[in-house]
XYZ file of C-alpha atoms in Angstrom:
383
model
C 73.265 52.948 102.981
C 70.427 55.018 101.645
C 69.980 58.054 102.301
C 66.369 60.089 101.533
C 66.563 63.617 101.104
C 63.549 65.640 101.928
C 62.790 69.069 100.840
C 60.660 71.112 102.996
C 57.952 72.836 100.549
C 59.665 76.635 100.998
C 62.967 75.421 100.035
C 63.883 76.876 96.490
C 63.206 73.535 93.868
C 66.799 74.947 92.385
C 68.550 74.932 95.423
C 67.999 71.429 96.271
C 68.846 70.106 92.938
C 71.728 71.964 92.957
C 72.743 70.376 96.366
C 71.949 67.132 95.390
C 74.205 67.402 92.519
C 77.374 67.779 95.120
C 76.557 65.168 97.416
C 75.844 62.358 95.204
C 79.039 63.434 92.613
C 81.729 60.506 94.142
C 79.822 57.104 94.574
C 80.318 54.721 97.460
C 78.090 53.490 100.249
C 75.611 56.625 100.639
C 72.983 56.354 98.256
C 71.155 59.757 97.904
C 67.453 59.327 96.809
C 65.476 62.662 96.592
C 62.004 62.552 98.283
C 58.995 62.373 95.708
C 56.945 64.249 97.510
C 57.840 67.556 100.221
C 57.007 68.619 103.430
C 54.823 71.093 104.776
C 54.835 72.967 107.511
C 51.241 74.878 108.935
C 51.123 78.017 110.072
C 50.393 77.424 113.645
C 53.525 75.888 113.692
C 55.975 78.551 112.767
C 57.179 80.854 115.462
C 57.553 84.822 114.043
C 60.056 86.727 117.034
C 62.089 90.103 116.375
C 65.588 89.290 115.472
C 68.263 89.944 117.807
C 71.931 89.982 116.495
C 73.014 88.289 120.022
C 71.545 85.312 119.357
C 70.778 85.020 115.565
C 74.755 84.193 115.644
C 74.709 81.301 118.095
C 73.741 78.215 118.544
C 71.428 76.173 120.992
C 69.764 80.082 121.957
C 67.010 81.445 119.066
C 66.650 80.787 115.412
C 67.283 82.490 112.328
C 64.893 83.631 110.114
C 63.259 82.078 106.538
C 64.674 82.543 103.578
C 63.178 81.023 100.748
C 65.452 82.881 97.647
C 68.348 81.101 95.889
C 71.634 82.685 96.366
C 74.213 82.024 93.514
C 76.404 84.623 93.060
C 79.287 85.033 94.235
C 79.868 89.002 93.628
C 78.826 90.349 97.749
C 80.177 93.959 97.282
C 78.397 94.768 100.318
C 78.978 91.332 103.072
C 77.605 90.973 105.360
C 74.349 91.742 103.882
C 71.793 93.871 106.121
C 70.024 91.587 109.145
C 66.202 90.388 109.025
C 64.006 92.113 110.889
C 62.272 89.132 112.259
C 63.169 85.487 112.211
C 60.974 82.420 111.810
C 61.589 78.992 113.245
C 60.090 75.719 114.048
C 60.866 73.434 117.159
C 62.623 70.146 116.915
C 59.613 68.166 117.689
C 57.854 69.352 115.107
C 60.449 69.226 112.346
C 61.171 65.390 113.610
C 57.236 64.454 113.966
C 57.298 65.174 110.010
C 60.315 63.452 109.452
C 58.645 60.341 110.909
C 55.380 60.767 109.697
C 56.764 61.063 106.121
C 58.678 57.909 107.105
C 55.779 55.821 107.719
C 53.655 57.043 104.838
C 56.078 56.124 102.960
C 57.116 52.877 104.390
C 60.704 53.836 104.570
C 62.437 50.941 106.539
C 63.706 52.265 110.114
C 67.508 51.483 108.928
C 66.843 53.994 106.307
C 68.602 58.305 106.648
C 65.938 60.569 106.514
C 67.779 63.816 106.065
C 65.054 67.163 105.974
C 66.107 70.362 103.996
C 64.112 73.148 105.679
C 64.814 77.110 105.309
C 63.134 77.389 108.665
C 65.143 77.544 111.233
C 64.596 75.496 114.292
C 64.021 76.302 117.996
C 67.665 75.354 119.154
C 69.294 77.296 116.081
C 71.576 74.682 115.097
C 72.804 74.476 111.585
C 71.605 70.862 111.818
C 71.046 67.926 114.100
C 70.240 64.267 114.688
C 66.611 63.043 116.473
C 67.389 63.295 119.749
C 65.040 59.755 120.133
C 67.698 58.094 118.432
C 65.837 57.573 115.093
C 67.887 57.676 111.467
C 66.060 61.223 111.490
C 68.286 64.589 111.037
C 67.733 67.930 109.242
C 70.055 70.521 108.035
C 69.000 74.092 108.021
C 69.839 75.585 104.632
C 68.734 79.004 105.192
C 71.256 82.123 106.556
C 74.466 81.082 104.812
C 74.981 84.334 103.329
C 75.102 85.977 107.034
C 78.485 83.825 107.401
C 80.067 83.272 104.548
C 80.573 85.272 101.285
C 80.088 82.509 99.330
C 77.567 79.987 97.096
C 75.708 78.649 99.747
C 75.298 75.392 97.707
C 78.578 74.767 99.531
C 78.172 75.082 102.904
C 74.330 73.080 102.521
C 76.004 70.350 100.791
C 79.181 70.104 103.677
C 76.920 70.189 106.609
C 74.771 67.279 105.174
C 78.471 64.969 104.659
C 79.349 66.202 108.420
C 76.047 65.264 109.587
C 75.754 61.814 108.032
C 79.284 61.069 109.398
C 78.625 62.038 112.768
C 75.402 60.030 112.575
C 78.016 56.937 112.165
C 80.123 58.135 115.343
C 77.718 59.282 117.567
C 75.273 56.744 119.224
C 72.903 60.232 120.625
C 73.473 63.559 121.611
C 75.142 62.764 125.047
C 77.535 61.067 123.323
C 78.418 63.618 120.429
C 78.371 66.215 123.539
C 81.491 64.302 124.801
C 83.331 64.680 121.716
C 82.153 67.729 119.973
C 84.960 70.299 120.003
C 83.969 73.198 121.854
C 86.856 75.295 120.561
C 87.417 75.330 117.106
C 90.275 73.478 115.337
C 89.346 73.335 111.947
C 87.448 69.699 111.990
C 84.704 68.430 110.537
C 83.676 67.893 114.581
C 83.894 71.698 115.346
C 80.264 72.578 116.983
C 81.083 76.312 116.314
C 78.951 77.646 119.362
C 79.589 80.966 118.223
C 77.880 80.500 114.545
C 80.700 82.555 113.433
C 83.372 79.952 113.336
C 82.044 77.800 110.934
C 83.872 79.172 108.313
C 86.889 77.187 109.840
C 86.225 74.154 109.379
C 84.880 74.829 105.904
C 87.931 75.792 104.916
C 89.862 72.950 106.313
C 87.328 70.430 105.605
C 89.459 68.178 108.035
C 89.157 65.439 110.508
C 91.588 65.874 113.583
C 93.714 62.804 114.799
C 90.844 62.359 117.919
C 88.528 61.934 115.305
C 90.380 59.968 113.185
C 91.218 57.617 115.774
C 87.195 57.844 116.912
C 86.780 56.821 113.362
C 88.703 53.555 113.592
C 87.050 52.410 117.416
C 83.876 52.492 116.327
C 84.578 50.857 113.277
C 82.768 53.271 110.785
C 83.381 51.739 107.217
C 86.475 53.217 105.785
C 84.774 53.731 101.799
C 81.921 56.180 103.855
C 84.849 57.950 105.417
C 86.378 57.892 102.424
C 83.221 59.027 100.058
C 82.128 62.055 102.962
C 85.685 63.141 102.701
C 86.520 63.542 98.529
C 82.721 65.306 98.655
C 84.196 67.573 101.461
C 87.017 68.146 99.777
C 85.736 69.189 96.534
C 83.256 71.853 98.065
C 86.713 72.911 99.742
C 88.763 73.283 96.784
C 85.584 75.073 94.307
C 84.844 77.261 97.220
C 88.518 78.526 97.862
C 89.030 78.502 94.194
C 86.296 80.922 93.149
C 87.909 82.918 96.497
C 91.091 82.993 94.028
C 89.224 83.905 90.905
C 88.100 87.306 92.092
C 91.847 87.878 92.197
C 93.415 86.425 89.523
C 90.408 86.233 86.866
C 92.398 82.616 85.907
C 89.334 80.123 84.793
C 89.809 76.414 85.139
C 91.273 74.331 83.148
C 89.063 71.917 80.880
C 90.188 68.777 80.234
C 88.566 65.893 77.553
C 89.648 62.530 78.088
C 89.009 58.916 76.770
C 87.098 57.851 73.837
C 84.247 59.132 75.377
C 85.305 62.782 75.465
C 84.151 63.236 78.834
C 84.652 67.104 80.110
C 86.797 67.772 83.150
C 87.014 70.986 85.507
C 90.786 70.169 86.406
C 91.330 72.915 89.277
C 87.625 72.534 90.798
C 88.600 69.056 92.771
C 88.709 67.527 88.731
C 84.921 67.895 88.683
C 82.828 66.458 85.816
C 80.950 68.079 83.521
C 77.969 65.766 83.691
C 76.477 65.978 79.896
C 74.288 63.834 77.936
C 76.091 62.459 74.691
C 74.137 64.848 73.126
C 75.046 67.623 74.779
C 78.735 66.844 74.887
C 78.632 66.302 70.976
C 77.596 69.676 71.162
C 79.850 71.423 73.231
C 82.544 69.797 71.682
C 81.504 71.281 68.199
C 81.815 74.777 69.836
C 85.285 74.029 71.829
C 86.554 72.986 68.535
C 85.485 76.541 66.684
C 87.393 79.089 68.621
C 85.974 82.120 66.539
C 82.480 80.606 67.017
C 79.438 79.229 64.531
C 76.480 80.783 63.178
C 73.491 78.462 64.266
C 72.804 78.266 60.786
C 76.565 76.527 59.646
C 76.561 73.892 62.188
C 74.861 72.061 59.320
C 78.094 72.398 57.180
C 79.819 70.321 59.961
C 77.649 67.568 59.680
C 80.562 65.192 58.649
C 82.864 65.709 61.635
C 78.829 65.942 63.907
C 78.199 62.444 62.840
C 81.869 60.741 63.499
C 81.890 62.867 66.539
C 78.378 61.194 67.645
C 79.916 58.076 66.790
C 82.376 57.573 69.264
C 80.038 58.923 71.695
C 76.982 58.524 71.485
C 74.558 55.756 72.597
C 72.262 55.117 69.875
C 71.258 51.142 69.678
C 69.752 51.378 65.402
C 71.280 53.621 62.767
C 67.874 54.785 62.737
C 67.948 56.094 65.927
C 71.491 57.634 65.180
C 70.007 59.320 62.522
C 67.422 60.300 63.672
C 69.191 62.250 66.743
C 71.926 64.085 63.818
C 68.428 64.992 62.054
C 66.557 66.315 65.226
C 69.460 68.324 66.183
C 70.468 69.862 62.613
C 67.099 70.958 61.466
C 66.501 74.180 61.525
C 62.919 73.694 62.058
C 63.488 72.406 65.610
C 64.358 73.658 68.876
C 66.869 70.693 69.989
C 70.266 72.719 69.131
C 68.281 75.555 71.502
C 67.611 73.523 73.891
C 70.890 71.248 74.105
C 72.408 75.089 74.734
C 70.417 76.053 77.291
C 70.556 73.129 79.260
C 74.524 72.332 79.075
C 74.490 76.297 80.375
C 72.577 75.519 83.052
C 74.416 72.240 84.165
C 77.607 74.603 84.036
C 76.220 77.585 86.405
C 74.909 74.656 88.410
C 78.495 73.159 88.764
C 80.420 76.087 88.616
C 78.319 79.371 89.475
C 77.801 82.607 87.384
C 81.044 84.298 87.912
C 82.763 81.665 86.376
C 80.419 80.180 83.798
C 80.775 83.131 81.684
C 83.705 81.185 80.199
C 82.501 78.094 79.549
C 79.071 78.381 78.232
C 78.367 78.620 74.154
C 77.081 82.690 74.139
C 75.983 84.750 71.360
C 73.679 87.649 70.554
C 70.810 86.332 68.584
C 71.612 86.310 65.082
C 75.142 86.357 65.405
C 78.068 83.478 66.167
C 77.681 81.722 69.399
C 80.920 80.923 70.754
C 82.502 79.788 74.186
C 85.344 82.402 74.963
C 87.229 79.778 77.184
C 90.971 80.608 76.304
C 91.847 77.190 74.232
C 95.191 77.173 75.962
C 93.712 75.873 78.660
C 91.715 73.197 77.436
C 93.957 69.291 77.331
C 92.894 66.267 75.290
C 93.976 63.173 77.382
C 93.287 59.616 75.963
């Protein structure tokens, strides 16, 4: 089943991304495809009203206001943080009139998901919801997070998008969801968390209660989608309550590098993988294997072990090409060791936020060693 996510154009570019990067990280039947172009919103079209506290904290009453800024970290000395002033929203029947009109310019079959990310909130101040005409249209409001939860509101984005999908496969329209949405909370992924409050239940449950389960199985939703919404649900579980345990005990993750491939393993974030281009692994590897660190200009006196490193992993087709990539990366004269740096740090605040990513990522003042200060006892080499 494909799925097309859209990104409304005030959404942080980052933030999407970073989303996208959870949802699609176990495969099975939901394809994600990210939209190639966004959505706009006019003016005319977005409500301004002064925020009340009353009703910015439950659903189906007023909206929440727009927030545009990427929020990472997980340090929140001060949580909540202070309230908006004002709030802006947009009604449903303008968020879904996009959602279809980006449908048909793009000749996007009907059978299709067109899922919207939008920091505006929306007229019934839902944290998401299906088209109400019954069209493979939904949006999830990925603004406000912070106002809930003290947490990396990658997190919470990326678990109401698996929720919504899923109940998109057990509910036929709203009526029906109405019947078995739980109006008290139990910790389920079926929770509809009136109060706006609650969510943080079912977050940290990231369960399915035996009603659902049995929903589930009569309406015959295909087991591997069940299956694929709820390892993704559980993963944003275990990183969220894990960084929760960080701030206590300081413990990191272990890493773990397995098969011939060396591939890089977060072992107590849901055994997470550290998604890196041969390259890039090569690379890391060089600096997990140098626990007091390299000088930028030695790496070159490692070329030996570099090159039968690359061999086992890398993916070069001609010797020339092999060569070529050792060359590229060991001359001091270009930017690639720079650059392979700076992006393997990014993918790890990506996967594993700032907090933690201080121990994993290769770190140095200029001029002096760069080094990853991961303690090596608890870094594993399976085969």
């Amino acid at each position: 089943m494909k799925i097309h996510l859209l990104r409304s154009s005030e959404l942080d570019e980052n933030l999407f991304e970073y989303v996208l990067e959870i949802v699609e990280r176990y495969s099975g039947p939901l394809e994600f495809i990210p939209s190639i172009s966004d959505i706009k919103f006019t003016e005319d079209k977005i409500k301004r009203k002064k925020f009340k506290k009353d009703q910015f904290e439950r659903q189906d009453e007023i909206a929440v206001y727009k927030r545009s800024a990427m929020f990472i970290d997980n340090e929140m000395a001060q949580w909540p943080p202070e309230y908006p002033a004002h709030i802006e929203s947009i009604d449903w029947e303008t968020i879904f009139s996009k959602i279809n009109q980006y449908r048909s310019e793009k000749n996007i079959d009907i059978d299709e998901v067109l899922l919207l990310f939008t920091d505006f909130a929306n007229d019934k101040n839902w944290f998401s919801a299906w088209d109400p005409s019954g069209a493979k249209n939904a949006f999830v409001h990925t603004a406000q997070w912070e106002f809930f939860l003290p947490c990396d509101q990658r997190f919470p984005i990326s678990y109401q998008v698996m929720v919504t999908l899923l109940q998109g496969m057990l509910f036929k329209n709203q009526a029906e969801a109405k019947k078995h949405l739980h109006k008290e909370p139990k910790g389920c992924v079926n929770d509809f968390c009136k109060d706006k409050t609650q969510i943080t239940l079912k977050l940290r449950t990231a369960d399915i209660c035996p009603d659902c389960q049995r929903l589930l199985y009569e309406k015959k939703v295909d087991p591997r989608i069940t299956d694929q919404v709820l390892r993704t649900l559980d993963a944003i579980r275990s990183q969220m309550l894990f960084r929760e345990r960080y701030k206590t005990t300081l413990q990191p993750s272990r890493l773990e590098i397995r098969g011939p491939m060396k591939r890089i393993y977060f072992t107590d974030l849901s055994d997470v993988e550290l998604k890196l281009t041969p390259l890039e692994r090569l690379v890391y590897l060089l600096f997990l294997e140098h626990t007091d660190g390299l000088h930028l200009s030695e790496v070159s006196d490692h070329r030996e072990w570099i090159e039968d490193m690359y061999r086992q992993i890398g993916n070069s087709r001609t010797v020339a090409e092999f060569r070529n990539s050792i060359d590229q990366l060991l001359d001091p004269t270009e930017n690639s060791m720079n650059e392979k740096m700076s992006k393997i740090r990014r993918k790890i605040v990506s996967l594993v936020g700032e907090d933690l990513a201080e121990h994993y990522v290769i770190d140095g003042l200029k001029n002096e060693k760069k080094r990853i200060l991961l303690d090596r006892g608890l870094v594993k080499r399976a085969h």
